[in-house]
Coordinates of C-alpha atoms in Angstrom, one line a residue:
M1 CA -91.6 -45.7 -12.4
T2 CA -87.6 -45.0 -11.5
N3 CA -86.8 -48.5 -11.5
E4 CA -88.5 -49.0 -14.9
F5 CA -86.4 -45.9 -16.2
L6 CA -83.0 -47.1 -14.7
K7 CA -83.1 -51.0 -15.4
D8 CA -80.9 -50.4 -18.9
L9 CA -78.1 -48.9 -16.7
N10 CA -75.6 -50.6 -14.4
P11 CA -75.2 -49.8 -10.7
E12 CA -72.4 -47.1 -11.5
Q13 CA -74.5 -45.7 -13.8
Q14 CA -77.7 -45.4 -12.0
K15 CA -75.5 -43.6 -9.4
A16 CA -74.5 -41.2 -11.7
V17 CA -77.8 -40.4 -13.2
V18 CA -80.0 -40.0 -9.7
N19 CA -77.3 -37.8 -8.0
T20 CA -78.2 -34.6 -9.4
D21 CA -77.7 -31.6 -7.2
G22 CA -74.3 -30.2 -6.6
P23 CA -71.2 -30.3 -8.5
M24 CA -69.9 -33.8 -9.9
I25 CA -67.4 -35.5 -12.2
I26 CA -68.4 -38.6 -14.1
L27 CA -65.3 -40.1 -14.8
A28 CA -66.2 -42.1 -18.6
G29 CA -63.8 -44.6 -19.7
A30 CA -63.8 -45.3 -23.6
G31 CA -67.1 -47.4 -24.8
S32 CA -68.6 -47.1 -21.0
G33 CA -71.8 -45.5 -22.1
K34 CA -71.4 -42.1 -21.4
T35 CA -73.9 -40.8 -24.0
R36 CA -76.6 -42.7 -22.6
V37 CA -75.8 -41.7 -19.0
L38 CA -76.1 -37.9 -19.8
V39 CA -79.0 -38.7 -22.0
Y40 CA -81.0 -40.6 -18.8
K41 CA -79.6 -37.9 -16.5
V42 CA -81.4 -35.3 -18.4
M43 CA -84.4 -37.3 -18.7
Y44 CA -84.3 -38.0 -14.8
L45 CA -84.1 -34.6 -14.0
I46 CA -87.3 -33.8 -16.1
L47 CA -89.5 -37.2 -15.3
E48 CA -88.5 -37.7 -12.0
K49 CA -87.1 -34.6 -10.1
K50 CA -89.9 -32.2 -12.3
V51 CA -87.1 -29.8 -13.2
S52 CA -88.7 -27.7 -16.3
P53 CA -86.6 -28.8 -19.3
E54 CA -85.7 -25.1 -19.9
S55 CA -83.7 -25.1 -16.9
I56 CA -81.1 -27.5 -18.2
I57 CA -78.5 -27.4 -20.4
M58 CA -75.9 -30.1 -21.8
I59 CA -73.1 -28.8 -23.6
T60 CA -70.8 -31.0 -26.0
F61 CA -68.2 -30.2 -28.6
T62 CA -69.6 -30.9 -31.9
N63 CA -72.9 -29.9 -33.6
K64 CA -73.0 -33.6 -34.6
A65 CA -73.0 -35.1 -31.2
A66 CA -75.5 -31.9 -29.8
K67 CA -78.0 -33.0 -32.5
E68 CA -77.9 -36.9 -31.8
M69 CA -78.1 -36.1 -28.0
G70 CA -80.9 -33.5 -28.7
E71 CA -82.8 -36.3 -30.9
R72 CA -82.4 -38.8 -28.4
I73 CA -83.9 -36.7 -25.9
K74 CA -86.6 -35.4 -28.1
R75 CA -87.9 -38.7 -28.3
Y76 CA -88.4 -39.4 -24.7
L77 CA -90.3 -35.9 -24.6
S78 CA -92.7 -36.5 -27.2
G79 CA -95.9 -34.3 -26.6
N80 CA -93.6 -32.0 -24.4
K81 CA -93.5 -28.9 -26.1
M82 CA -90.4 -27.6 -23.6
K83 CA -87.0 -28.9 -24.5
P84 CA -83.7 -28.5 -22.7
W85 CA -80.8 -26.7 -24.5
V86 CA -78.4 -29.1 -26.1
S87 CA -75.8 -27.1 -27.6
T88 CA -71.9 -26.4 -28.3
F89 CA -70.1 -24.0 -26.4
H90 CA -69.9 -21.7 -29.6
S91 CA -73.6 -22.0 -30.5
L92 CA -74.6 -21.4 -26.9
C93 CA -72.4 -18.1 -26.8
A94 CA -73.8 -17.1 -30.3
K95 CA -77.3 -17.1 -29.2
I96 CA -76.4 -15.5 -26.1
L97 CA -74.6 -12.6 -27.8
R98 CA -77.7 -12.0 -30.3
I99 CA -79.9 -11.6 -27.3
D100 CA -77.7 -9.5 -25.0
G101 CA -74.5 -8.6 -27.0
K102 CA -76.3 -5.0 -27.1
Y103 CA -74.6 -4.6 -23.6
L104 CA -71.3 -4.7 -25.4
G105 CA -72.3 -2.6 -28.3
I106 CA -72.5 -5.9 -30.4
S107 CA -75.6 -5.7 -33.0
P108 CA -77.9 -8.5 -33.1
K109 CA -77.2 -8.9 -36.5
Y110 CA -73.5 -9.4 -36.2
V111 CA -72.0 -11.9 -38.8
I112 CA -69.6 -14.7 -37.8
Y113 CA -66.3 -14.5 -40.2
D114 CA -65.0 -17.9 -41.4
E115 CA -61.5 -19.0 -41.9
Q116 CA -61.2 -17.3 -45.1
D117 CA -62.7 -14.1 -44.0
Q118 CA -60.0 -14.0 -41.0
I119 CA -57.1 -14.7 -43.2
D120 CA -58.5 -11.7 -45.5
A121 CA -58.8 -9.4 -42.5
V122 CA -55.2 -10.3 -41.3
K123 CA -53.7 -9.7 -44.8
Q124 CA -55.7 -6.2 -44.8
A125 CA -54.0 -5.4 -41.6
F126 CA -50.6 -6.4 -42.9
K127 CA -51.2 -4.2 -45.8
T128 CA -51.8 -1.2 -43.5
L129 CA -49.0 -1.9 -41.1
G130 CA -46.4 -2.8 -44.5
I131 CA -45.9 -6.5 -43.1
S132 CA -44.9 -8.9 -46.0
T133 CA -46.3 -12.5 -46.2
K134 CA -42.8 -13.3 -47.1
D135 CA -41.4 -12.5 -43.3
Y136 CA -44.9 -13.8 -41.5
K137 CA -47.6 -16.1 -42.4
P138 CA -51.1 -15.1 -42.1
N139 CA -52.2 -18.1 -40.8
S140 CA -49.4 -18.1 -37.9
I141 CA -50.4 -14.8 -36.8
L142 CA -54.1 -15.8 -37.1
A143 CA -53.2 -19.1 -34.8
T144 CA -51.2 -16.4 -32.4
I145 CA -54.7 -14.2 -32.4
S146 CA -56.7 -17.5 -31.5
E147 CA -54.4 -18.7 -28.8
A148 CA -54.7 -15.2 -26.9
K149 CA -58.5 -15.3 -27.2
N150 CA -58.6 -18.8 -26.0
E151 CA -56.8 -17.6 -23.0
L152 CA -59.2 -14.4 -22.6
V153 CA -56.4 -12.1 -23.9
D154 CA -57.7 -9.4 -25.8
E155 CA -56.3 -6.7 -28.4
K156 CA -55.3 -4.4 -25.6
Q157 CA -53.7 -6.8 -23.4
Y158 CA -52.0 -8.8 -25.8
P159 CA -48.9 -6.0 -26.1
Q160 CA -48.4 -6.3 -22.3
I161 CA -47.5 -9.9 -22.8
A162 CA -45.9 -9.9 -26.4
R163 CA -42.4 -11.1 -26.2
G164 CA -40.0 -11.3 -28.8
I165 CA -40.6 -9.7 -32.5
F166 CA -43.0 -12.4 -33.8
Q167 CA -45.4 -11.7 -30.6
E168 CA -44.9 -8.2 -31.1
T169 CA -45.8 -8.2 -34.6
A170 CA -48.9 -10.3 -34.0
A171 CA -50.0 -7.7 -31.5
R172 CA -49.7 -4.9 -33.8
V173 CA -51.9 -7.3 -36.2
Y174 CA -54.3 -8.5 -33.6
A175 CA -55.3 -4.4 -32.9
L176 CA -56.1 -3.6 -36.5
Y177 CA -57.8 -7.0 -37.4
Q178 CA -60.0 -6.7 -34.2
N179 CA -60.8 -3.4 -35.6
T180 CA -61.7 -4.6 -38.9
L181 CA -64.0 -7.2 -37.1
D182 CA -65.7 -4.3 -35.4
E183 CA -66.1 -2.1 -38.3
N184 CA -68.0 -5.0 -40.2
N185 CA -70.1 -5.7 -37.2
A186 CA -68.1 -9.0 -37.1
L187 CA -66.9 -11.8 -35.0
D188 CA -64.9 -14.8 -35.5
F189 CA -65.2 -18.0 -34.1
D190 CA -62.9 -17.3 -30.8
D191 CA -65.0 -14.2 -30.1
L192 CA -68.0 -16.1 -29.4
I193 CA -66.8 -17.2 -26.1
L194 CA -64.6 -14.5 -25.2
K195 CA -67.2 -11.7 -25.9
T196 CA -69.6 -13.7 -23.9
I197 CA -67.1 -14.1 -21.1
K198 CA -66.8 -10.2 -21.1
L199 CA -70.5 -9.6 -21.1
F200 CA -70.8 -11.7 -18.2
K201 CA -68.0 -9.9 -16.1
K202 CA -69.0 -6.4 -17.0
N203 CA -72.9 -7.1 -16.7
P204 CA -73.6 -9.1 -13.5
E205 CA -77.2 -8.7 -14.0
V206 CA -76.9 -10.5 -17.4
L207 CA -75.0 -13.6 -16.0
K208 CA -77.1 -13.9 -13.3
K209 CA -80.4 -14.2 -15.9
Y210 CA -78.4 -17.0 -17.4
Q211 CA -77.3 -18.6 -14.1
E212 CA -81.1 -18.6 -13.0
R213 CA -82.0 -19.9 -16.4
F214 CA -79.5 -22.9 -16.3
K215 CA -79.9 -24.4 -13.1
Y216 CA -78.5 -27.9 -14.0
I217 CA -75.5 -27.7 -16.4
L218 CA -73.9 -30.9 -18.1
V219 CA -70.9 -30.9 -20.0
D220 CA -69.7 -33.5 -22.2
E221 CA -65.6 -34.0 -22.9
Y222 CA -64.5 -31.8 -20.2
Q223 CA -60.8 -33.1 -20.7
D224 CA -61.0 -31.4 -24.1
T225 CA -62.1 -27.9 -22.6
N226 CA -59.6 -25.0 -23.2
H227 CA -59.2 -21.9 -20.7
A228 CA -62.2 -19.9 -22.0
Q229 CA -64.3 -22.6 -22.2
Y230 CA -63.3 -23.6 -18.7
V231 CA -64.0 -20.0 -17.5
L232 CA -67.4 -19.8 -19.2
T233 CA -68.5 -23.2 -17.4
K234 CA -67.3 -22.0 -13.9
L235 CA -69.3 -18.4 -14.3
L236 CA -72.4 -20.0 -15.4
S237 CA -72.7 -22.7 -13.0
A238 CA -71.3 -20.4 -9.9
E239 CA -75.2 -19.6 -8.7
F240 CA -76.5 -23.1 -8.2
K241 CA -73.4 -25.2 -8.4
N242 CA -75.5 -28.1 -10.1
V243 CA -72.5 -28.6 -12.7
C244 CA -71.7 -32.2 -14.0
V245 CA -68.8 -32.6 -16.1
V246 CA -68.0 -35.9 -18.0
G247 CA -64.5 -36.6 -19.1
D248 CA -61.6 -39.3 -19.5
F249 CA -57.9 -38.0 -18.9
S250 CA -56.9 -40.5 -20.8
Q251 CA -58.8 -39.7 -24.0
S252 CA -57.3 -36.0 -24.2
I253 CA -55.8 -35.6 -27.4
Y254 CA -56.1 -32.0 -28.5
S255 CA -53.7 -30.2 -26.5
W256 CA -52.3 -28.5 -30.2
R257 CA -55.9 -27.2 -30.1
G258 CA -55.9 -25.4 -26.5
A259 CA -57.4 -28.5 -24.9
D260 CA -56.1 -28.9 -21.2
F261 CA -57.0 -32.1 -19.7
R262 CA -56.0 -30.4 -16.0
N263 CA -59.4 -28.7 -16.0
L264 CA -61.1 -32.1 -14.8
S265 CA -58.3 -31.5 -11.8
K266 CA -59.0 -28.1 -11.4
F267 CA -63.2 -28.9 -10.9
N268 CA -62.4 -30.1 -7.8
E269 CA -60.6 -26.8 -6.6
D270 CA -63.4 -24.9 -7.9
F271 CA -66.2 -26.5 -6.0
K272 CA -66.6 -28.2 -2.5
D273 CA -67.9 -31.5 -1.8
V274 CA -67.6 -32.5 -5.6
K275 CA -69.0 -36.2 -6.2
T276 CA -67.2 -38.2 -8.2
F277 CA -68.3 -41.1 -10.4
S278 CA -66.3 -43.6 -12.5
L279 CA -67.6 -45.4 -15.5
S280 CA -65.3 -48.0 -15.8
Q281 CA -67.6 -51.0 -17.4
N282 CA -66.9 -51.0 -21.3
Y283 CA -69.8 -52.2 -23.4
R284 CA -67.4 -52.1 -26.8
S285 CA -64.4 -54.4 -26.8
T286 CA -63.2 -57.5 -25.8
Q287 CA -61.2 -57.9 -22.4
K288 CA -57.8 -58.7 -24.3
I289 CA -58.0 -55.6 -26.1
L290 CA -58.9 -53.6 -23.2
D291 CA -56.1 -55.4 -21.2
A292 CA -53.9 -53.8 -24.1
A293 CA -55.1 -50.8 -24.3
S294 CA -54.9 -50.4 -20.2
S295 CA -51.3 -51.7 -20.0
V296 CA -50.2 -48.9 -22.6
I297 CA -52.0 -46.1 -20.7
S298 CA -50.7 -47.0 -17.5
N299 CA -47.5 -46.1 -18.3
N300 CA -48.6 -42.4 -18.1
T301 CA -48.1 -40.7 -14.7
T302 CA -49.4 -37.2 -15.0
H303 CA -53.2 -38.3 -14.6
P304 CA -55.5 -40.8 -13.6
V305 CA -56.2 -43.9 -15.2
L306 CA -59.3 -45.8 -15.4
S307 CA -59.2 -49.3 -15.2
L308 CA -61.7 -51.0 -17.8
W309 CA -63.3 -54.1 -17.8
T310 CA -66.2 -55.9 -19.7
E311 CA -68.7 -58.6 -19.2
N312 CA -68.0 -59.4 -23.0
P313 CA -66.1 -62.3 -24.3
T314 CA -62.2 -62.4 -23.6
G315 CA -61.9 -62.5 -27.4
D316 CA -58.8 -63.1 -29.5
E317 CA -55.1 -62.1 -28.7
V318 CA -54.2 -58.8 -30.2
V319 CA -51.6 -59.3 -33.6
I320 CA -48.8 -57.7 -34.4
Y321 CA -47.3 -57.7 -37.3
E322 CA -43.6 -57.1 -38.4
A323 CA -43.6 -56.1 -42.0
K324 CA -40.7 -56.0 -44.4
N325 CA -41.4 -52.6 -45.7
E326 CA -44.7 -50.5 -46.2
H327 CA -45.9 -52.6 -49.4
D328 CA -45.7 -55.7 -47.0
E329 CA -47.4 -53.9 -44.4
V330 CA -50.4 -53.1 -46.9
E331 CA -50.5 -56.4 -48.2
F332 CA -50.7 -57.9 -45.0
I333 CA -53.8 -55.7 -44.1
I334 CA -55.2 -56.7 -47.4
N335 CA -54.9 -60.3 -47.1
Q336 CA -56.4 -60.2 -43.5
I337 CA -59.6 -58.2 -44.9
L338 CA -59.8 -60.6 -47.6
N339 CA -59.9 -63.5 -45.6
L340 CA -62.6 -61.8 -43.2
K341 CA -63.8 -65.2 -41.6
Y342 CA -60.5 -65.4 -40.2
F343 CA -61.4 -62.7 -37.8
D344 CA -64.4 -64.5 -36.2
N345 CA -64.4 -67.8 -34.1
Q346 CA -68.2 -68.0 -35.0
K347 CA -67.2 -68.0 -38.9
S348 CA -69.8 -65.3 -39.7
D349 CA -68.6 -62.5 -42.3
Y350 CA -67.5 -59.0 -41.7
N351 CA -68.3 -56.5 -44.2
Y352 CA -65.7 -54.0 -45.3
S353 CA -67.2 -51.1 -43.5
D354 CA -66.7 -53.3 -40.2
V355 CA -62.9 -52.2 -40.6
A356 CA -60.8 -49.4 -40.1
V357 CA -57.1 -48.5 -40.8
L358 CA -55.9 -45.9 -38.4
Y359 CA -52.6 -43.9 -39.0
R360 CA -50.7 -41.0 -37.1
T361 CA -50.3 -38.7 -39.9
N362 CA -52.3 -37.9 -43.0
A363 CA -49.5 -38.4 -45.4
Q364 CA -49.6 -42.2 -44.4
S365 CA -52.6 -42.6 -46.5
R366 CA -50.7 -42.2 -49.4
I367 CA -49.5 -45.9 -49.8
L368 CA -52.8 -47.2 -48.5
E369 CA -54.6 -45.5 -51.1
E370 CA -52.7 -46.7 -54.1
V371 CA -52.5 -50.2 -53.2
F372 CA -56.3 -50.2 -52.2
L373 CA -57.1 -48.5 -55.5
H374 CA -54.7 -51.1 -57.5
Q375 CA -56.5 -54.0 -56.1
S376 CA -60.2 -52.6 -56.3
I377 CA -60.5 -52.5 -52.6
P378 CA -63.1 -50.0 -51.7
Y379 CA -62.3 -47.5 -49.2
A380 CA -63.4 -44.0 -47.8
L381 CA -61.1 -41.5 -46.6
I382 CA -62.5 -39.8 -43.7
G383 CA -61.7 -36.0 -42.4
G384 CA -59.1 -35.5 -45.4
T385 CA -58.4 -35.0 -48.9
R386 CA -57.2 -37.8 -50.9
F387 CA -53.5 -37.8 -51.4
Y388 CA -53.3 -36.6 -54.8
E389 CA -55.9 -34.1 -54.6
R390 CA -54.3 -32.3 -51.8
K391 CA -53.4 -28.7 -52.7
E392 CA -49.8 -28.8 -51.9
V393 CA -49.4 -31.8 -53.6
K394 CA -51.0 -30.9 -56.9
D395 CA -48.9 -27.8 -56.7
I396 CA -45.7 -29.6 -56.9
L397 CA -46.8 -31.9 -59.6
A398 CA -47.7 -28.5 -61.7
Y399 CA -44.1 -27.8 -61.4
L400 CA -43.0 -31.1 -62.5
R401 CA -45.7 -31.4 -65.5
N402 CA -44.5 -28.0 -66.9
I403 CA -41.0 -29.6 -66.8
E404 CA -42.1 -32.9 -68.4
N405 CA -44.1 -30.7 -70.9
P406 CA -43.5 -27.0 -71.1
K407 CA -46.7 -26.9 -73.7
D408 CA -49.0 -27.7 -70.6
K409 CA -51.1 -24.7 -70.1
V410 CA -53.2 -25.9 -67.2
S411 CA -50.2 -26.8 -65.2
F412 CA -48.9 -23.8 -66.2
K413 CA -51.7 -21.5 -65.0
R414 CA -51.5 -23.4 -61.5
V415 CA -48.0 -22.4 -61.4
E416 CA -48.9 -18.8 -61.9
K417 CA -51.1 -18.7 -59.4
L418 CA -48.6 -19.5 -56.8
G419 CA -46.8 -15.9 -57.1
K420 CA -45.1 -13.8 -59.5
G421 CA -42.0 -14.1 -57.9
R422 CA -42.3 -17.8 -57.8
L423 CA -43.2 -17.9 -61.5
K424 CA -39.9 -15.8 -62.2
K425 CA -37.9 -18.3 -60.5
F426 CA -39.2 -21.5 -61.9
I427 CA -38.8 -20.2 -65.7
E428 CA -35.3 -19.3 -65.0
F429 CA -34.4 -22.9 -64.1
Q430 CA -37.2 -24.9 -65.8
S431 CA -35.3 -25.4 -69.0
A432 CA -32.1 -26.9 -67.1
F433 CA -34.0 -29.9 -66.4
E434 CA -35.8 -30.6 -69.9
N435 CA -34.4 -33.5 -71.3
S436 CA -31.6 -33.7 -68.4
G437 CA -31.8 -37.2 -67.7
K438 CA -31.9 -36.3 -63.9
Q439 CA -33.8 -38.4 -61.5
T440 CA -37.3 -37.4 -60.2
I441 CA -36.3 -37.0 -56.7
D442 CA -33.4 -34.4 -57.7
I443 CA -35.9 -32.6 -60.0
L444 CA -38.4 -32.5 -57.1
D445 CA -36.5 -31.4 -54.7
S446 CA -34.9 -28.9 -57.0
V447 CA -38.4 -27.3 -57.8
V448 CA -39.2 -27.3 -53.9
K449 CA -35.9 -25.5 -53.5
N450 CA -35.4 -23.0 -56.1
T451 CA -39.1 -21.7 -56.3
D452 CA -39.1 -21.3 -52.4
Y453 CA -42.2 -23.2 -52.3
L454 CA -41.8 -24.5 -48.6
S455 CA -42.2 -20.8 -47.4
L456 CA -45.8 -20.6 -48.3
Y457 CA -46.1 -22.8 -45.0
D458 CA -45.2 -22.5 -41.4
E459 CA -43.9 -25.1 -39.5
S460 CA -45.3 -24.1 -36.3
D461 CA -48.7 -24.3 -37.5
E462 CA -50.4 -27.9 -37.4
D463 CA -52.0 -27.7 -40.6
D464 CA -49.1 -26.3 -42.6
R465 CA -47.0 -29.0 -40.8
Q466 CA -49.4 -31.7 -42.3
R467 CA -49.0 -30.2 -45.8
L468 CA -45.0 -30.0 -45.3
E469 CA -45.5 -33.9 -44.4
N470 CA -47.6 -34.4 -47.6
I471 CA -44.8 -32.7 -49.9
K472 CA -42.2 -35.0 -48.2
E473 CA -43.9 -38.0 -48.9
L474 CA -44.4 -37.4 -52.3
R475 CA -40.7 -37.5 -52.4
S476 CA -41.3 -41.6 -51.5
V477 CA -42.9 -41.7 -54.8
A478 CA -40.5 -39.7 -56.8
I479 CA -37.8 -42.4 -55.1
E480 CA -39.9 -45.3 -56.2
F481 CA -40.2 -43.8 -59.9
P482 CA -36.7 -42.2 -60.7
D483 CA -37.7 -41.5 -64.2
L484 CA -40.0 -38.6 -64.2
T485 CA -42.1 -39.5 -67.4
Q486 CA -42.7 -42.9 -65.4
F487 CA -43.3 -41.2 -62.1
L488 CA -45.8 -38.9 -63.9
E489 CA -47.7 -41.7 -65.7
N490 CA -48.0 -43.4 -62.3
V491 CA -50.0 -40.6 -60.6
A492 CA -51.9 -40.0 -63.7
L493 CA -53.2 -43.5 -63.4
I494 CA -53.8 -43.1 -59.9
E495 CA -55.8 -39.9 -60.6
Q496 CA -57.7 -41.8 -63.1
E497 CA -58.5 -44.6 -60.6
Y498 CA -60.1 -41.6 -58.2
M499 CA -62.7 -41.2 -61.2
P500 CA -66.4 -41.6 -60.0
D501 CA -66.6 -44.1 -62.6
H502 CA -63.8 -46.3 -62.0
P503 CA -64.8 -49.7 -60.5
G504 CA -62.0 -49.4 -58.0
N505 CA -63.4 -46.3 -56.5
F506 CA -66.2 -46.5 -54.0
G507 CA -65.5 -43.1 -52.5
Q508 CA -67.0 -41.2 -49.4
K509 CA -70.4 -42.1 -50.4
Q510 CA -70.1 -46.2 -50.7
K511 CA -71.5 -47.7 -47.6
N512 CA -69.6 -50.7 -47.8
A513 CA -65.8 -49.6 -47.6
I514 CA -63.1 -49.8 -45.8
T515 CA -62.4 -46.4 -43.5
L516 CA -59.1 -45.0 -43.6
M517 CA -58.7 -42.1 -41.0
T518 CA -55.9 -40.6 -38.5
L519 CA -56.1 -41.8 -34.9
H520 CA -57.4 -38.0 -34.2
A521 CA -60.4 -38.3 -36.3
A522 CA -61.2 -41.7 -34.7
K523 CA -62.1 -40.7 -31.3
G524 CA -65.6 -41.1 -30.6
L525 CA -66.3 -43.9 -33.2
E526 CA -66.0 -47.8 -33.0
F527 CA -65.2 -50.6 -35.8
P528 CA -65.4 -54.4 -35.1
I529 CA -62.0 -54.4 -36.6
I530 CA -59.0 -52.0 -36.2
F531 CA -55.8 -52.1 -38.0
M532 CA -53.1 -49.4 -36.4
V533 CA -50.3 -49.0 -38.6
G534 CA -47.0 -47.6 -38.8
M535 CA -46.2 -48.6 -34.9
E536 CA -42.6 -47.6 -35.1
E537 CA -40.4 -45.0 -33.0
G538 CA -40.6 -41.5 -34.5
L539 CA -43.7 -42.2 -36.8
F540 CA -45.9 -43.3 -33.6
P541 CA -45.2 -41.8 -31.1
H542 CA -44.1 -38.9 -33.5
S543 CA -40.4 -37.7 -33.8
R544 CA -41.5 -34.4 -32.4
S545 CA -42.8 -36.0 -28.8
L546 CA -39.8 -37.9 -28.0
F547 CA -38.1 -35.5 -26.2
D548 CA -41.1 -34.0 -24.4
R549 CA -42.7 -35.9 -21.5
H550 CA -46.0 -34.2 -21.7
Q551 CA -46.2 -34.5 -25.5
L552 CA -45.1 -38.3 -25.4
E553 CA -47.8 -38.9 -22.9
E554 CA -50.4 -37.4 -25.4
E555 CA -48.9 -39.5 -28.1
R556 CA -49.5 -42.6 -25.7
R557 CA -53.4 -41.5 -24.8
L558 CA -53.5 -41.0 -28.8
C559 CA -52.6 -44.7 -28.9
Y560 CA -55.2 -45.8 -26.0
V561 CA -57.8 -44.2 -28.1
G562 CA -57.1 -45.8 -31.2
M563 CA -56.9 -49.3 -29.5
T564 CA -59.9 -48.7 -27.9
R565 CA -62.0 -48.0 -31.1
A566 CA -61.7 -51.9 -31.6
K567 CA -64.6 -54.1 -30.5
N568 CA -63.6 -57.7 -31.7
R569 CA -60.2 -57.5 -33.2
L570 CA -57.2 -55.4 -33.0
F571 CA -53.8 -55.4 -35.4
L572 CA -50.8 -53.4 -35.0
T573 CA -48.3 -53.2 -37.6
Y574 CA -44.9 -52.0 -38.1
A575 CA -42.3 -52.3 -40.9
R576 CA -38.6 -52.7 -40.3
K577 CA -37.5 -50.8 -43.3
R578 CA -39.7 -47.9 -45.0
I579 CA -39.7 -45.3 -47.6
F580 CA -41.4 -42.3 -45.7
F581 CA -41.2 -38.6 -46.5
G582 CA -38.5 -39.7 -49.3
Q583 CA -36.2 -41.3 -46.8
K584 CA -35.4 -44.8 -46.5
T585 CA -35.2 -45.9 -43.1
S586 CA -34.7 -48.9 -40.5
N587 CA -37.0 -48.5 -38.0
T588 CA -37.4 -49.7 -34.4
M589 CA -40.7 -51.2 -33.3
S590 CA -42.9 -48.4 -31.1
R591 CA -42.6 -48.4 -27.3
F592 CA -46.1 -48.9 -27.3
I593 CA -45.9 -52.5 -28.6
F594 CA -43.3 -53.1 -25.9
E595 CA -45.7 -52.0 -23.2
L596 CA -48.3 -54.7 -24.2
P597 CA -48.7 -57.4 -21.5
K598 CA -47.5 -60.9 -23.2
N599 CA -51.0 -62.7 -22.1
V600 CA -52.8 -60.3 -24.7
I601 CA -50.4 -60.8 -27.5
S602 CA -50.7 -63.6 -30.3
N603 CA -48.2 -66.4 -30.0
N604 CA -46.6 -66.0 -33.2
L605 CA -44.7 -62.9 -32.4
H606 CA -41.4 -64.1 -33.6
A607 CA -40.2 -60.3 -33.6
L608 CA -40.6 -59.5 -29.7
A609 CA -39.3 -63.1 -28.9
N610 CA -36.1 -61.9 -30.7
D611 CA -35.9 -58.1 -29.9
D612 CA -33.5 -56.7 -27.2
T613 CA -35.3 -54.3 -25.0
P614 CA -34.7 -50.8 -26.7
E615 CA -32.9 -47.9 -25.0
F616 CA -36.0 -45.7 -24.3
L617 CA -37.5 -48.8 -21.9

């Protein structure tokens, strides 16, 4: 039965599955079949080792992944009433606290605050403490509290480590914020893990109960764990030490969320006689795509890198396209897509749904959306809101529409909601631009400056930073349409094309549509054809990373993740000149392109042949 059960696995996968006892690391490269290995490992424990399903827990990061793995296991265990736990960290802790949170004074009927509830609680603390939202952003304070909780620092400990006026203010808010949660029998998302760890440390008998319950622990995407998740895993596995963690240093791209790929390295320090299995055979991509990705990621020096190989065909070369500007870049993509037969030596057609266009920042979707809409190319924007439907973009457009048409009551109501002080400032200078003949970019910049609109966002907050980038990208449209009337007319036409009944709008529900998404959102997915756009220094790698070694290496990991999403064809594009964030720029090709080996690149790369080696190399 064992041989029959394992026949679908390669030798290294089999070793990872049949070694069940003791601590182990499975280093799983991109496309190496780690999900199959995890599922087979659970099944091997149950069917071959006769381990009770209820003694096994598999922890992953998203509810979607947990559901998919659970369903696959369920198919194997048809007729068996007992099932292993398949859960995220947070849902596991939520269940534990429902059962045993009473030992910390937590009612089993506690509620979990969502983001808006949390913001409201922070604002309540602001009001009590007399803190103005003009001086401190609730989102920024909340992010600081979240970071503290993920480092297992509670409201009583935080004042002792707070440094500087911002952290000292956050410490005062933290105490009142947590008090509000306690009074309302509520926990926030970060509390779920923090409180569970507190429960275990204060009540060893409770910890022992769960240690004995979960004799075998499997943790997926271990490179993405933060400190709290790392400690929780260590506590649960301390008794039997039958813990298997799966991860890939090269796919760690969430440090801004607190993820620390070094947790993979710490695992060897926490346990003795750790077994390590490396899954380096790739089942997704061609060898040329793997060679390209491996060549880029091998420039990282702070973590191990798996050398991926495949039995798939060698495949076509990676195509690099030097565009004249951002419009030429999109036209190239469309031309390639409309000639899909070009992608396949066997002359079989691809569908739109086989194609994904990946970019570094959300703001880059704007030009792609506009051109795709104008040419009736179906697309689905994943993990984000369409550019002209984003709140910050709609806010600025409301100001501009009021300047163009003071009788626009709908836009005025939106402006009113942005605050009385901001409204007063707008009214004071609004008339100065009526029929002034000034260019759109000047009017837009004056609106942003005179209303102090940007103060609504915090540059240090990742989400706010994206909103600020979207506002900057709106300036790019303003440069293209100097006349305000024409600018607003262009926006209105694009918004009309967003409407469900427009022939060019296939939207999220359309199955046969090109996927547009950020590189971060693409992790875990795969497509036959991948376009990575904006491969320029300052754009990708992002300008924020250029002078920080660790951030630059994370950008390179992000590039590796993007490249390894491609199954058959990979296209990298960059523009020599680009209007981006409202600036006309002449750009240098991304260092990641220079790191590609010549034998995987298409022969028509005149740009590479003519370029001098850039200074960063």
